[in-house]
Short mmCIF file of C-alpha atoms in Angstrom, two decimals:
data_model
loop_
_atom_site.label_atom_id
_atom_site.label_comp_id
_atom_site.label_asym_id
_atom_site.label_seq_id
_atom_site.Cartn_x
_atom_site.Cartn_y
_atom_site.Cartn_z
CA MET A 1 -137.89 106.67 12.55
CA ALA A 2 -138.08 106.39 16.34
CA ASN A 3 -138.91 103.29 18.03
CA LEU A 4 -142.84 103.54 18.96
CA ARG A 5 -143.10 100.75 21.47
CA ARG A 6 -144.47 102.24 24.78
CA ASN A 7 -143.35 99.06 27.00
CA PRO A 8 -139.55 98.53 27.38
CA ALA A 9 -138.55 94.91 27.08
CA PRO A 10 -139.71 92.84 30.03
CA ARG A 11 -137.14 92.95 32.86
CA ALA A 12 -135.49 89.96 34.24
CA ALA A 13 -136.32 88.62 37.63
CA GLU A 14 -133.66 89.89 40.12
CA PRO A 15 -132.34 86.93 41.91
CA VAL A 16 -133.48 88.56 45.28
CA ASP A 17 -137.01 88.77 43.99
CA VAL A 18 -136.89 85.21 43.06
CA PHE A 19 -135.46 84.23 46.59
CA VAL A 20 -138.35 86.26 48.30
CA GLY A 21 -141.01 84.65 46.16
CA ALA A 22 -139.51 81.15 46.87
CA GLN A 23 -139.52 81.80 50.56
CA ILE A 24 -142.91 82.94 50.43
CA ALA A 25 -144.19 79.97 48.37
CA ALA A 26 -142.56 77.69 50.60
CA ARG A 27 -144.15 79.27 53.73
CA ARG A 28 -147.46 79.08 52.14
CA MET A 29 -147.39 75.59 50.86
CA ALA A 30 -146.10 74.39 54.56
CA LEU A 31 -149.12 76.12 56.20
CA GLY A 32 -151.13 74.29 53.46
CA LEU A 33 -152.67 77.44 51.98
CA SER A 34 -153.49 77.69 48.35
CA GLN A 35 -152.23 80.82 46.20
CA SER A 36 -155.99 82.03 46.18
CA ALA A 37 -156.27 81.52 50.01
CA LEU A 38 -153.12 83.79 50.53
CA GLY A 39 -154.08 86.07 47.96
CA ASP A 40 -157.51 86.84 49.64
CA GLN A 41 -155.76 87.29 53.04
CA VAL A 42 -153.70 90.23 51.57
CA GLY A 43 -156.02 91.52 49.03
CA VAL A 44 -154.55 90.40 45.54
CA SER A 45 -155.42 87.70 42.79
CA PHE A 46 -153.93 84.39 42.86
CA GLN A 47 -152.26 85.22 39.57
CA GLN A 48 -150.65 88.02 41.50
CA MET A 49 -149.34 85.73 44.07
CA GLN A 50 -148.04 83.39 41.19
CA LYS A 51 -146.19 86.61 39.75
CA TYR A 52 -144.88 87.30 43.36
CA GLU A 53 -143.70 83.76 44.04
CA SER A 54 -141.88 83.52 40.66
CA GLY A 55 -140.18 86.99 41.23
CA ARG A 56 -141.70 88.32 38.00
CA ASN A 57 -143.31 91.08 40.07
CA ARG A 58 -141.79 92.88 42.87
CA ILE A 59 -143.29 93.21 46.40
CA SER A 60 -143.87 96.46 47.92
CA ALA A 61 -142.81 96.89 51.39
CA SER A 62 -146.40 97.32 52.61
CA ARG A 63 -147.41 94.04 50.56
CA LEU A 64 -144.48 92.06 52.07
CA HIS A 65 -145.59 93.23 55.88
CA GLY A 66 -149.18 91.84 54.79
CA LEU A 67 -147.78 88.86 53.53
CA ALA A 68 -145.46 88.16 56.57
CA LEU A 69 -148.31 88.64 59.05
CA ALA A 70 -150.60 86.33 57.06
CA LEU A 71 -147.76 83.73 56.90
CA GLY A 72 -147.00 84.10 60.63
CA ALA A 73 -143.49 84.82 60.08
CA PRO A 74 -141.04 87.94 60.44
CA ILE A 75 -140.12 89.78 57.13
CA GLN A 76 -136.57 88.92 57.68
CA VAL A 77 -137.14 85.05 57.15
CA PHE A 78 -138.04 86.05 53.48
CA PHE A 79 -134.53 87.42 52.47
CA PRO A 80 -131.18 85.65 52.11
CA GLN A 81 -129.00 85.69 55.12
CA ARG A 82 -126.20 87.38 53.14
CA ALA A 83 -126.27 90.04 50.49
CA GLU A 84 -123.98 88.44 47.84
CA PRO A 85 -125.03 85.24 46.15
CA SER A 86 -123.49 82.08 47.20
CA HIS A 87 -120.87 80.30 44.88
CA ASP A 88 -121.86 77.08 46.15
CA PRO A 89 -123.17 74.79 43.31
CA ASP A 90 -125.29 72.84 45.60
CA ALA A 91 -126.98 76.08 46.90
CA ALA A 92 -127.30 77.27 43.23
CA ALA A 93 -129.02 74.10 42.55
CA ILE A 94 -131.46 74.22 45.46
CA ARG A 95 -132.34 77.74 44.63
CA ALA A 96 -132.95 76.72 40.94
CA VAL A 97 -135.37 73.79 42.27
CA CYS A 98 -137.12 76.27 44.48
CA ALA A 99 -137.60 78.73 41.69
CA THR A 100 -140.38 76.82 40.16
CA ILE A 101 -143.72 75.49 41.47
CA GLU A 102 -142.96 72.01 40.35
CA GLY A 103 -139.67 72.21 42.20
CA ARG A 104 -141.32 73.45 45.27
CA THR A 105 -143.63 70.96 45.50
CA LEU A 106 -141.23 67.98 44.66
CA ALA A 107 -138.98 69.17 47.51
CA LEU A 108 -141.82 69.78 50.07
CA SER A 109 -143.31 66.26 48.97
CA PHE A 110 -140.03 64.48 49.44
CA ALA A 111 -139.41 65.93 52.71
CA ARG A 112 -142.88 64.46 53.87
CA MET A 113 -141.64 60.96 52.78
CA GLU A 114 -141.19 58.80 55.86
CA ASN A 115 -139.99 55.67 54.11
CA ARG A 116 -136.15 55.70 53.31
CA ALA A 117 -136.59 52.85 50.51
CA VAL A 118 -139.14 55.26 48.81
CA ARG A 119 -137.00 58.07 48.93
CA GLN A 120 -134.32 56.19 47.38
CA ALA A 121 -136.56 54.94 44.54
CA VAL A 122 -137.75 58.47 43.87
CA THR A 123 -134.09 59.84 43.81
CA GLN A 124 -133.25 57.07 41.27
CA LEU A 125 -136.21 57.66 39.23
CA VAL A 126 -135.44 61.56 39.12
CA GLU A 127 -131.60 60.93 38.42
CA VAL A 128 -132.84 58.58 35.45
CA LEU A 129 -135.33 61.09 33.84
CA ALA A 130 -132.64 63.94 34.30
CA LYS A 131 -130.08 62.02 32.26
CA PRO A 132 -129.77 63.47 28.35
CA ALA A 133 -131.53 61.35 25.92
#
C-alpha cells in the first residue's frame, strides 16, 4: 500500500540557516532584546524567532530585511564570509557553541567578565564538567 504520510520527514537545518540564525541571535542579545521584543518589531511570535535563530525555519528575504533593519545591521553581517565551510576545528567548535541558546548565553556572558581570575575559574569548571564520567 502507498505511503499515506502527508508530511515528509522533517528536514535537517542547513548550515547556512543555522549560521544566519546564530548571527541574528547574537546581535539581538548584544542589543539586549528578547525574542518577543524582536518578534514584535518584525511581526512574528517569539516561537517563530526561536525557529529562525535555531535554523529550523528558513528566513525569507523580506523577513531578513526586516530583521536587519530592526537590529540596525546590514544584511551581509548575518552570512558567513565565504561560501565553503571552514575546516578549522576551532571555528567548528565556536559554531557549535553558537548554535544553541545556552552556548550563545555562555559566550556573551563570558565576554562580559572583566576579572581574569573569574574567567579562568569558569573555564576550569567547564572543562571539568565536560570530561566524560
